[in-house]
Structure formats: structure tokens, C-alpha cells
């Protein structure tokens, strides 16, 4: 069990101009951390059109509230533009600049740009606050709270994963009893997803939880039997997710145990042996599945035809786009738009909105020179985070910084195969761990004077803005929810769509409804200009092509239809089925059956190209 700690930390200095500074007791830190970290990971309930929005807004609200606690008078930000911390903040500033430029140069809607800017600002706030805590000697308390939250989220998520696989009928009964989604049903047969709804996301959470478990066990917050038992539960959850990213993460933890001589012998043995335990649990579930007890999808995941799950294909397409636009890229946030509207006869069937690789994502969107600068800054910051744990003299600080670094490294590994950092419930904990490491690499600060305490107000105000902005975003989102889930005595659909189109951040969802809710949408330049930059899918591309053709923009309509045909999905095939049938005398050939006679590219579809 976690050892209870209830006293209040107090800084006292003999300086007459310095007042005693009270830090919230650890119980409050842990409660706030659980609200910021665990709750978003465990929330299954969501409202369309987004399956993850409530998880993300819960993360922003929770972190905004926790930052208000952490940005107390005991913490001053100091001067952050030094060392690796300066490099990380410079990278975030460059990303913000690219976001501001994209609406002007690439046609990215301002609503999407504002969302991206808010995310980058929240990340910078969490990084700076965590670094300030580390410089003031509070990294241990902060990381303890983070570890408790991750362990709670991980153990509960592992249990939910087991329920999803072995008692799916109970999941349905619980949700029916609650008249709400308390436990998400797995969308991947034979694989656990937790309430994060994705096997890879579940595995990354559980890997983080294992790091938190190591830290707590090394700090003797947990007894050896409890630690071993919880570790087995977490490894079992990773096995049930059948995530190949999770397998790589387990190997990374084993490597950590092999090279980190600062860990106890017991911790190193357990980490090094974790792949063996993982393999034994995997084999056990495979045998159980073979005997017809329950279906486990692990073997199917490893033996399926495309082991990359279309990643190799999307990476190949991304490299082709980079070759076309090597210097400036296709624009921040514009990968889906450019990729969908570029001829790729061998493209994957699914609609991809990310490259599933962070370096490629940067290279294709902002160009090779800027991507190289951003990656250099991020790698420099990662190196400084590593050296902070390597060079720390105090054993507790060394353990804390090394565990925080491993958490960042695990997310960097996941980012080579997916895009977890596009989710606030992964991004903000990563930023916090990163900030603790980078703050630990800077010279420490003594307890602040009264003048220095006043300098912390920007952090406090920024946290208040994050909390306020997240709450406003939730209110704003509900305006478009009404389109897809009408409340009782709802207004007519056209009025709900019109109200949603006035949303600050989510108007693109209302635009999508406006152009896909009717059979033959009238030309609506503003609606297509926004909706098409969020995610192009079959329904939207079909509506867009028809609207273009009706508006007399035949060449772009034909080009768009040919791009849609490349996806070879069932819904798109319905549009082209008429092309396989002989035409009756006097019937005009449908536009989707014709080939464009003018050479076009995705740049011809950007605003203000629409006439």
C-alpha cells in the first residue's frame, strides 16, 4: 500500500523579506494528479462527432486545475531559455509560428489553427511549471503524484481490458444499467483496448504505469509482493492488448534495467526479466485460446499479411510528398488534405490523417529545413533530459529524473509508429515528465523572496487561462454535439447546423454536416473550405465532387473523383458502379466516369481556389 503522507511542506528563510511559503500537502497533489492524469485515461463516455474529445478536454481541465496548485508562491519560473529547456521551448515556439503561418499559406482554417496554438501553449505551460518545480527541489513530490495517478489509471485499465475480453456481456449490462458508457467495448476482436479504445494507447499507458511502479517500489512506497503482483497485472494488460508497440516498450524497459546501475538489484532483475514474463503470459493466453476458452488476438496480430498495418504504404506516400515539396512542406496540419488529393494508385484503403511517424510528420508538413531544426532542438532537449538523470548527485533526484526520462523515451518510441502526442492525455504527462528532467539539468533555486514570489503570477495566470479555455472549449463543443445528438425539443437541423457553424473551434464539424446531410449539396465554399481541412473521407469527397461539378468546376470535380476511386472502399465503389454498366442511348456519361484533361494538384483545391 502507498504510505500515507499528510504533513504540509513549509519553506522558511531567515531573510526578513521572505515569508514562509506553504506547499499543498501531498494528498492534494495526488488528488489533483489523478484528476488530471487518471480520469482522462479512464473516461469511456463521449459525445459525437469526436470519440476522444471529452477525454482530451478532461485532461486540459485537470491539468489547468493542477497547474493552479503547482504554480504556488513557492515556485518561480526563473529564466527558462537555457540548456535543453530552452531548446524544447524554442521548438514549441517554432511550431506555434508554423501554425500561425499555415492559414495564410496553406488554407488551414483558423478554428483548427487556434486549437493547435492552444495545445502548444498548454504544453509550454506544463513544461515550464514542471521545470520550475524541479529547480526548487520539488521534483520528487511532483513525480510521486504523477506516479500514483499513472498507477491508478494503469491497474484499472488492465482490469478493464480483461473484462472486455473475457466478460463482454457484463460490459453491455453495466452500460445498460448506467444508461451511459462506463466501460468501452473493444472494437478489435480478441484485443483489449481499455477505455482509451485503442490497443496501442492502452499499452503505452501500462508501460508508463510500470515505470511509475518501479519508482514507487524503489522509494519503498510499495512492498515487494505488492509491486511484483501489480507488475504482473500490468504486463498481462499489455499482453491482452496484443500491441507490437507494447512489445517494443517491454524490451526498452528490459534495456533500462540492464544499463541503469543506479537501480536496486531487485528492480534490475525484474525489468530484465519482464520480456520473459511477457512471453510466458502470451503463451498462456495463446494456449487458452487454442483450447477454445476465449479468443485471444495476439497470434493473428503477429501473423497477419501486412505486419506494418499499412504503415509502410503511408510512409512511402509521405516520402513521395516530401520529394514534391522538400523545402516548405505541404503546410502545418495539412498532411491529410495533401495526401488525399495527390495521386497514389497504391495508397492504403483507410483515410490517414497522420503519417504515424513524428519525424516524417514534421518533414512533410513544414519541409526538410524546418523539420531538421525542430528535430535537432527536440533531440538536444532529450539528450539534456538524459544527462540530468545521469549526472544527478542525490540518489532520490537521480531516480526521479531517470524514471521521468524513461517515460519520455517510451512516448518518443511510440511516436515513431503512431501519433500519441496528438492526444492531450498523453501529451501533457509527457510534457510534465520532460519538464522535470530539463529543470533538473539547470542550477537549483533557493526558496523565493517576496519579489520572486510575485514573478510566479504569469504561471498562475496561464494555468487559470488553461482552465478557463478548456471549459469554454467544452461549451463550444456542445454546440456541434446538438447536430449529431439532438436534444429533446431540438431546433430543426438547418438551425442547429447554422449555430454549429458559429463555433469558435469546431465549426468544421458543422460544415461537414451541412454538406453531407443532403443528397445534392448546393455549392458552399466556406463549408467545404473548412470541413475538407479536418479529415477528407468518402462522404465528404463525394459531396465535394458533386458540388464542384454542379458549380461548373468540371476539371476539379473529375480530379477529386479519381482520387476517391483510389481508396477502393465499398462506399466509394457505389459511386463508380454506374461506370461499369452500358449507358442507355442519349444518356450523358456521369462525371465520375470521366478523366480530367488538365493537370492538377492538391494546391489547386486550397482556398481561395474555389470560385
XYZ file of C-alpha atoms in Angstrom:
611
model
C 0.000 0.000 0.000
C 1.061 3.578 -0.517
C 2.491 5.031 2.648
C 0.241 7.894 3.813
C 1.840 11.315 3.962
C -0.254 14.110 5.333
C 2.080 16.830 6.565
C 2.457 20.225 4.922
C 5.755 21.261 3.391
C 6.984 24.681 4.549
C 9.933 26.711 3.275
C 11.407 29.111 5.841
C 14.257 31.537 5.292
C 15.939 33.888 7.708
C 15.670 36.765 5.242
C 13.283 39.295 6.723
C 11.811 39.990 3.282
C 10.805 36.382 2.757
C 7.571 34.987 4.135
C 7.042 31.321 4.956
C 5.735 29.518 1.867
C 3.215 26.729 2.285
C 3.043 23.974 -0.335
C -0.161 21.947 -0.621
C 0.116 18.600 1.194
C 0.908 15.539 -0.944
C -2.666 14.231 -0.607
C -3.905 17.271 -2.520
C -1.143 16.849 -5.111
C -2.111 13.220 -5.640
C -5.820 14.027 -5.879
C -5.155 16.764 -8.424
C -2.809 14.473 -10.365
C -5.429 11.715 -10.511
C -7.981 14.216 -11.837
C -5.512 15.440 -14.469
C -3.949 12.110 -15.481
C -6.078 9.128 -14.437
C -9.587 10.481 -15.128
C -8.974 11.282 -18.841
C -7.424 7.825 -19.322
C -10.430 6.087 -17.731
C -13.273 8.119 -19.213
C -15.249 5.992 -21.676
C -18.210 8.315 -22.201
C -18.054 10.625 -25.213
C -20.391 12.577 -27.433
C -20.201 12.561 -31.244
C -18.732 13.745 -33.531
C -15.442 13.063 -31.699
C -14.724 9.795 -29.898
C -11.969 11.335 -27.746
C -12.908 14.974 -27.186
C -14.188 14.550 -23.642
C -11.018 12.643 -22.698
C -8.930 15.493 -24.014
C -10.948 18.316 -22.503
C -10.887 16.442 -19.183
C -7.092 16.407 -19.469
C -6.934 20.140 -20.154
C -9.313 20.970 -17.294
C -7.494 18.615 -14.923
C -4.051 19.912 -15.812
C -5.255 23.504 -15.615
C -6.503 22.864 -12.078
C -3.318 21.006 -11.080
C -1.134 23.759 -12.532
C -3.008 26.257 -10.340
C -1.864 24.223 -7.317
C 1.663 23.784 -8.611
C 2.160 27.428 -9.635
C 2.106 28.392 -5.981
C 4.171 31.201 -4.440
C 6.819 28.572 -3.642
C 7.659 28.321 -7.339
C 9.063 30.907 -9.733
C 9.692 30.147 -13.353
C 13.101 31.790 -13.404
C 14.679 32.256 -16.812
C 13.746 29.144 -18.834
C 15.606 29.819 -22.076
C 18.664 27.827 -21.122
C 20.010 24.398 -21.954
C 17.647 21.685 -23.089
C 14.653 23.509 -21.629
C 15.373 26.419 -23.926
C 15.667 24.014 -26.845
C 12.286 22.415 -26.109
C 10.562 25.769 -25.670
C 12.188 27.044 -28.874
C 10.810 24.003 -30.715
C 7.324 24.722 -29.353
C 7.667 28.380 -30.371
C 8.650 27.378 -33.922
C 5.646 25.041 -34.105
C 3.417 27.915 -32.978
C 4.915 30.091 -35.723
C 4.235 27.396 -38.320
C 0.652 27.181 -37.047
C 0.168 30.937 -37.414
C 1.575 30.882 -40.945
C -0.474 27.901 -42.148
C -3.869 29.668 -42.507
C -2.269 32.275 -44.753
C -0.074 29.964 -46.816
C -1.859 26.605 -46.762
C -5.517 27.382 -46.182
C -5.707 25.775 -42.724
C -8.939 27.025 -41.097
C -8.402 29.392 -38.215
C -10.515 27.209 -35.923
C -8.021 24.352 -36.369
C -5.079 26.730 -36.048
C -6.444 28.101 -32.764
C -6.836 24.554 -31.408
C -3.222 23.814 -32.291
C -1.992 27.064 -30.725
C -3.902 26.329 -27.530
C -2.381 22.860 -27.360
C 1.146 24.219 -27.821
C 0.565 26.903 -25.179
C -0.727 24.319 -22.688
C 2.310 22.144 -23.387
C 4.690 25.037 -22.797
C 2.929 25.896 -19.514
C 3.226 22.324 -18.219
C 6.900 22.102 -19.264
C 7.847 25.403 -17.605
C 5.913 24.631 -14.408
C 7.489 21.183 -14.108
C 10.953 22.621 -14.720
C 10.359 25.263 -12.063
C 9.308 22.582 -9.575
C 12.488 20.630 -10.285
C 14.666 23.709 -9.818
C 13.031 24.341 -6.456
C 13.683 20.790 -5.281
C 10.080 19.638 -5.599
C 10.551 17.129 -8.435
C 10.178 14.182 -6.051
C 6.809 15.314 -4.689
C 5.556 16.128 -8.181
C 6.704 12.832 -9.680
C 5.225 10.909 -6.764
C 1.825 12.419 -7.519
C 2.227 11.638 -11.219
C 3.243 8.054 -10.440
C 0.248 7.443 -8.176
C -2.085 8.749 -10.885
C -0.469 6.595 -13.583
C -0.528 3.508 -11.399
C -4.230 4.007 -10.628
C -5.013 4.522 -14.320
C -2.876 1.553 -15.359
C -4.211 -1.010 -12.896
C -7.837 -0.048 -13.563
C -7.237 -0.058 -17.342
C -5.606 -3.502 -17.194
C -8.636 -4.794 -15.292
C -10.986 -3.208 -17.828
C -9.029 -4.863 -20.626
C -9.531 -8.258 -19.049
C -13.255 -7.598 -18.647
C -13.540 -6.525 -22.286
C -12.081 -9.811 -23.489
C -13.480 -12.298 -21.004
C -16.834 -10.781 -19.976
C -18.112 -8.651 -22.882
C -21.707 -9.390 -21.926
C -21.054 -7.860 -18.497
C -19.751 -4.702 -20.215
C -23.044 -4.384 -22.075
C -25.056 -4.958 -18.889
C -23.103 -2.344 -16.921
C -23.511 0.262 -19.650
C -27.217 -0.522 -19.954
C -27.682 -0.257 -16.191
C -25.876 3.090 -16.091
C -27.609 4.317 -19.258
C -24.164 5.561 -20.295
C -20.852 4.161 -21.469
C -18.838 3.359 -18.356
C -16.715 0.640 -19.987
C -15.852 0.821 -23.676
C -16.471 -2.313 -25.716
C -13.417 -3.498 -27.605
C -13.508 -2.588 -31.277
C -10.731 -5.059 -32.138
C -11.732 -8.718 -31.700
C -9.531 -10.569 -29.250
C -7.640 -7.471 -28.087
C -8.032 -5.263 -25.016
C -8.374 -1.528 -25.546
C -9.274 -0.203 -22.085
C -11.328 2.967 -22.090
C -8.755 4.565 -24.392
C -10.340 2.475 -27.199
C -7.018 1.696 -28.903
C -4.713 -1.251 -28.088
C -1.537 0.780 -28.645
C -2.750 3.560 -26.378
C -3.584 1.060 -23.662
C -0.124 -0.497 -23.933
C 1.611 2.888 -23.651
C -0.389 3.759 -20.544
C 0.537 0.424 -18.976
C 4.218 0.897 -19.836
C 4.114 4.271 -18.095
C 2.447 2.592 -15.142
C 5.284 0.077 -14.948
C 7.803 2.931 -14.752
C 5.707 4.542 -12.007
C 5.643 1.176 -10.228
C 9.443 0.914 -10.383
C 9.795 4.409 -8.916
C 7.369 3.701 -6.066
C 8.949 0.334 -5.303
C 12.455 1.846 -5.258
C 11.198 4.563 -2.921
C 9.717 1.798 -0.743
C 6.237 3.196 -1.165
C 5.170 -0.356 -2.058
C 6.251 -3.683 -0.627
C 7.961 -6.253 -2.848
C 4.992 -8.694 -3.071
C 2.583 -5.883 -3.953
C 4.982 -4.470 -6.556
C 5.509 -7.867 -8.195
C 1.770 -8.542 -8.226
C 0.909 -5.170 -9.744
C 3.712 -5.540 -12.274
C 2.278 -8.874 -13.378
C -1.174 -7.320 -13.751
C 0.240 -4.506 -15.906
C 2.252 -6.896 -18.086
C -0.855 -9.023 -18.527
C -2.738 -5.950 -19.690
C -0.044 -5.261 -22.307
C -0.268 -8.869 -23.491
C -4.057 -8.619 -23.797
C -3.654 -5.505 -25.944
C -1.501 -7.586 -28.356
C 0.265 -4.340 -29.222
C 3.549 -4.608 -31.081
C 4.403 -1.145 -29.800
C 3.847 -2.541 -26.303
C 6.251 -5.401 -27.044
C 8.943 -2.929 -28.077
C 8.244 -0.926 -24.921
C 8.754 -4.008 -22.737
C 12.117 -4.570 -24.458
C 13.016 -0.940 -23.763
C 12.220 -1.429 -20.080
C 14.467 -4.502 -20.073
C 17.246 -2.429 -21.635
C 16.743 0.187 -18.923
C 17.152 -2.495 -16.275
C 20.317 -3.715 -17.975
C 22.113 -0.357 -18.224
C 20.900 1.595 -15.170
C 23.185 0.542 -12.325
C 21.534 3.107 -10.074
C 18.520 0.837 -9.665
C 18.414 -1.774 -6.962
C 19.382 -5.332 -7.875
C 15.778 -6.470 -7.405
C 14.402 -3.807 -9.747
C 17.004 -4.573 -12.405
C 16.291 -8.307 -12.291
C 12.567 -7.728 -12.627
C 12.995 -5.294 -15.519
C 15.431 -7.528 -17.366
C 13.132 -10.495 -16.835
C 9.982 -8.651 -17.954
C 10.197 -9.864 -21.600
C 10.360 -13.454 -20.354
C 7.321 -12.935 -18.109
C 5.585 -11.225 -21.033
C 6.319 -14.207 -23.306
C 5.056 -16.704 -20.716
C 1.800 -14.794 -20.234
C 1.407 -14.532 -24.005
C 1.949 -18.274 -24.445
C -0.574 -18.987 -21.705
C -3.291 -16.949 -23.399
C -2.460 -18.486 -26.783
C -2.892 -21.971 -25.323
C -6.125 -20.976 -23.643
C -7.398 -19.503 -26.913
C -6.392 -22.621 -28.869
C -8.417 -24.721 -26.444
C -11.495 -22.705 -27.323
C -11.921 -20.947 -23.994
C -11.723 -17.361 -25.238
C -10.416 -15.756 -28.399
C -7.046 -14.004 -27.974
C -5.996 -11.956 -30.991
C -2.258 -11.968 -30.330
C -1.290 -14.615 -32.859
C -3.478 -13.044 -35.542
C -1.799 -9.697 -34.883
C 1.686 -11.152 -35.424
C 0.889 -13.307 -38.447
C -1.346 -11.014 -40.497
C -0.259 -10.261 -44.063
C 0.739 -6.617 -43.572
C 2.736 -6.571 -40.352
C 3.021 -2.780 -40.567
C -0.788 -2.273 -40.637
C -0.424 -0.047 -43.747
C 2.364 1.992 -42.160
C 4.885 1.039 -44.835
C 2.489 2.226 -47.524
C 1.694 5.532 -45.824
C 5.400 6.143 -45.169
C 6.143 5.517 -48.848
C 3.435 8.001 -49.858
C 4.770 10.513 -47.327
C 8.288 10.285 -48.762
C 6.836 10.949 -52.216
C 5.081 14.073 -50.881
C 8.315 15.221 -49.241
C 10.103 14.790 -52.572
C 7.476 17.018 -54.203
C 7.674 19.758 -51.530
C 11.065 19.326 -49.816
C 11.681 22.909 -48.726
C 8.411 24.257 -47.375
C 6.278 21.137 -46.978
C 2.547 20.916 -47.546
C 1.655 23.113 -44.572
C 1.183 22.617 -40.835
C -1.826 20.398 -40.216
C -2.303 19.744 -43.939
C -0.994 16.191 -44.378
C -4.409 14.571 -44.809
C -5.508 17.231 -47.286
C -2.355 16.977 -49.418
C -2.064 13.191 -49.257
C -5.722 12.560 -50.112
C -5.622 14.945 -53.083
C -2.358 13.631 -54.536
C -2.436 10.687 -56.976
C -1.353 7.485 -55.202
C -2.686 4.413 -57.015
C -1.171 2.146 -54.337
C -2.461 4.143 -51.385
C -3.832 2.358 -48.271
C -7.592 1.881 -48.174
C -8.005 3.746 -44.874
C -8.101 7.543 -44.650
C -4.954 8.608 -42.800
C -4.793 11.964 -41.054
C -1.247 11.406 -39.735
C 1.900 9.753 -41.048
C 2.281 7.551 -37.939
C 5.859 8.783 -37.558
C 6.780 12.077 -35.890
C 9.918 12.947 -37.956
C 8.052 12.207 -41.210
C 5.064 14.239 -39.987
C 7.275 17.267 -39.419
C 9.174 16.812 -42.679
C 6.071 16.539 -44.869
C 4.222 19.432 -43.231
C 6.928 22.057 -42.652
C 9.670 20.966 -45.050
C 13.073 19.406 -44.510
C 14.981 22.509 -43.264
C 12.422 23.425 -40.585
C 11.881 19.762 -39.664
C 15.645 19.349 -39.233
C 15.739 22.396 -36.949
C 12.803 21.145 -34.886
C 14.212 17.631 -34.570
C 17.636 18.997 -33.624
C 16.057 21.049 -30.821
C 13.982 18.095 -29.615
C 16.943 15.698 -29.701
C 19.087 18.240 -27.851
C 16.389 18.556 -25.201
C 16.113 14.759 -24.986
C 19.871 14.468 -24.506
C 19.853 17.101 -21.755
C 16.983 15.239 -20.094
C 19.118 12.097 -20.132
C 22.221 13.818 -18.745
C 20.165 15.365 -15.930
C 19.414 11.891 -14.565
C 22.908 10.637 -15.311
C 24.693 13.471 -13.522
C 22.379 13.983 -10.538
C 24.290 13.582 -7.263
C 21.360 12.942 -4.948
C 20.096 9.352 -5.208
C 16.417 10.344 -4.947
C 16.760 13.037 -7.603
C 18.676 10.642 -9.833
C 15.935 8.001 -9.561
C 13.192 10.555 -10.198
C 14.849 12.102 -13.234
C 15.741 8.740 -14.753
C 12.211 7.407 -14.374
C 10.813 10.623 -15.871
C 13.254 10.302 -18.767
C 12.185 6.708 -19.449
C 8.573 7.890 -19.629
C 9.545 10.481 -22.247
C 11.612 7.885 -24.115
C 8.671 5.459 -24.220
C 6.492 8.143 -25.772
C 9.239 9.020 -28.253
C 9.299 5.336 -29.254
C 5.517 5.244 -29.643
C 5.707 8.416 -31.767
C 7.782 6.591 -34.366
C 4.822 4.293 -35.078
C 1.762 6.383 -34.226
C 0.757 9.869 -33.103
C 0.020 9.664 -29.340
C 1.202 13.225 -28.764
C -1.831 14.461 -30.696
C -3.899 13.410 -27.660
C -3.825 15.728 -24.645
C -3.986 12.834 -22.158
C -0.626 11.618 -23.497
C 0.912 14.956 -24.476
C 0.603 16.743 -21.135
C 2.027 13.954 -18.912
C 4.915 13.668 -21.400
C 5.485 17.413 -21.192
C 5.432 17.237 -17.391
C 7.988 14.424 -17.225
C 10.132 16.204 -19.828
C 9.964 19.457 -17.863
C 11.016 17.728 -14.631
C 14.065 16.282 -16.393
C 15.063 19.553 -18.019
C 14.514 21.548 -14.836
C 16.761 19.060 -13.072
C 19.503 19.849 -15.588
C 19.526 23.538 -14.573
C 21.020 25.094 -11.423
C 18.709 24.858 -8.432
C 16.959 27.845 -6.906
C 16.583 28.702 -3.255
C 13.195 29.404 -1.738
C 11.913 32.571 -3.423
C 11.843 36.011 -1.893
C 8.654 38.041 -1.839
C 9.732 39.787 -5.041
C 10.377 36.445 -6.707
C 7.026 35.137 -5.489
C 5.341 37.912 -7.440
C 7.175 36.668 -10.538
C 5.231 33.428 -10.413
C 1.989 35.191 -11.247
C 2.374 34.624 -15.019
C 2.410 30.862 -14.398
C -0.665 31.099 -12.210
C -2.473 33.291 -14.752
C -1.514 30.921 -17.571
C -2.919 27.986 -15.594
C -6.126 29.928 -14.969
C -6.351 30.666 -18.695
C -5.864 26.968 -19.487
C -8.653 26.011 -17.107
C -10.941 28.743 -18.461
C -10.113 27.972 -22.095
C -10.755 24.250 -21.647
C -14.106 24.964 -20.033
C -15.008 27.332 -22.875
C -13.987 24.675 -25.410
C -16.354 22.193 -23.752
C -19.217 24.675 -24.025
C -18.280 25.380 -27.637
C -18.159 21.675 -28.489
C -21.680 21.108 -27.223
C -22.926 23.437 -29.968
C -21.912 20.874 -32.606
C -22.945 17.876 -30.482
C -26.528 19.100 -30.862
C -26.229 18.491 -34.606
C -25.392 14.819 -34.228
C -27.274 14.037 -30.990
C -30.334 16.297 -30.982
C -31.658 17.111 -27.501
C -35.322 16.928 -26.651
C -37.334 19.601 -28.426
C -34.348 20.296 -30.656
C -34.419 23.007 -33.288
C -34.576 21.939 -36.939
C -31.379 20.505 -38.396
C -30.578 23.553 -40.520
C -30.766 25.833 -37.478
C -28.570 23.500 -35.437
C -26.038 23.395 -38.253
C -26.079 27.178 -38.560
C -25.452 27.510 -34.815
C -22.628 24.980 -35.020
C -21.024 26.901 -37.874
C -20.629 29.825 -35.486
C -18.467 27.678 -33.207
C -15.006 29.090 -32.475
C -13.150 25.789 -32.585
C -15.449 23.154 -34.080
C -17.208 24.803 -36.997
C -15.654 22.225 -39.340
C -17.885 19.542 -37.806
C -20.966 21.627 -38.557
C -19.685 22.248 -42.079
C -19.312 18.505 -42.558
C -22.936 18.003 -41.582
C -24.018 20.877 -43.832
C -22.514 19.341 -46.971
C -23.191 15.652 -46.286
C -26.678 15.736 -44.769
C -28.397 16.281 -48.111
C -28.242 14.317 -51.354
C -27.001 17.126 -53.636
C -25.486 19.952 -51.609
C -25.507 23.387 -53.139
C -22.091 24.991 -53.620
C -20.970 26.166 -50.200
C -17.400 27.431 -50.449
C -16.988 28.298 -46.771
C -18.272 24.919 -45.601
C -16.012 22.925 -47.918
C -13.055 25.197 -47.187
C -13.190 24.302 -43.501
C -14.503 20.728 -43.428
C -12.054 19.426 -46.020
C -9.028 20.515 -43.991
C -10.036 18.461 -40.957
C -10.425 14.988 -42.460
C -11.337 14.059 -46.009
C -13.396 10.858 -46.134
C -15.645 9.174 -48.666
C -18.841 11.063 -47.833
C -17.136 14.436 -47.841
C -15.192 13.804 -51.052
C -18.329 12.575 -52.823
C -20.308 15.645 -51.744
C -17.435 17.945 -52.693
C -17.015 16.409 -56.152
C -20.754 16.703 -56.860
C -20.869 20.295 -55.644
C -17.877 21.218 -57.808
C -19.427 19.637 -60.864
C -22.767 21.356 -60.322
C -20.918 24.661 -59.968
C -19.325 24.130 -63.378
C -15.868 23.370 -61.985
C -15.664 20.161 -64.005
C -11.930 19.532 -64.034
C -11.549 19.695 -60.282
C -14.644 17.533 -59.835
C -13.191 14.866 -62.148
C -9.810 15.013 -60.408
C -11.415 14.660 -56.994
C -13.490 11.686 -58.145
C -10.366 9.908 -59.401
C -8.639 10.418 -56.046
C -11.648 8.932 -54.288
C -11.593 5.942 -56.611
C -8.036 5.100 -55.477
C -9.276 4.145 -51.996
C -11.188 1.127 -53.325
C -13.588 1.005 -50.382
C -17.152 -0.253 -50.540
C -18.761 3.149 -50.035
C -16.703 4.734 -52.811
C -17.354 1.774 -55.133
C -21.069 2.599 -55.077
C -20.320 5.930 -56.726
C -18.388 4.252 -59.554
C -20.650 1.239 -60.067
C -22.557 3.109 -62.750
C -19.352 3.334 -64.775
C -19.346 -0.456 -65.217
C -22.783 -0.512 -66.874
C -23.560 0.376 -70.503
C -25.267 3.716 -70.920
C -28.685 3.991 -72.477
C -28.865 5.990 -75.764
C -28.867 9.700 -75.138
C -27.713 9.427 -71.508
C -24.756 11.635 -70.580
C -21.755 9.882 -69.123
C -21.686 10.506 -65.339
C -18.874 12.829 -64.327
C -17.204 10.280 -62.041
C -16.602 8.054 -65.073
C -14.566 10.717 -66.905
C -10.874 11.533 -66.647
C -9.628 15.108 -66.077
C -7.837 16.666 -69.029
C -5.981 19.305 -67.004
C -3.069 18.524 -64.701
C -3.948 19.493 -61.141
C -2.578 19.025 -57.620
C -3.818 19.430 -54.065
C -2.736 23.085 -54.165
C -5.495 23.771 -56.703
C -8.098 22.880 -54.052
C -6.975 25.321 -51.407
C -8.869 28.450 -50.542
C -9.272 30.806 -52.380
C -9.037 28.469 -55.393
C -12.772 27.780 -55.002
C -14.660 30.151 -57.322
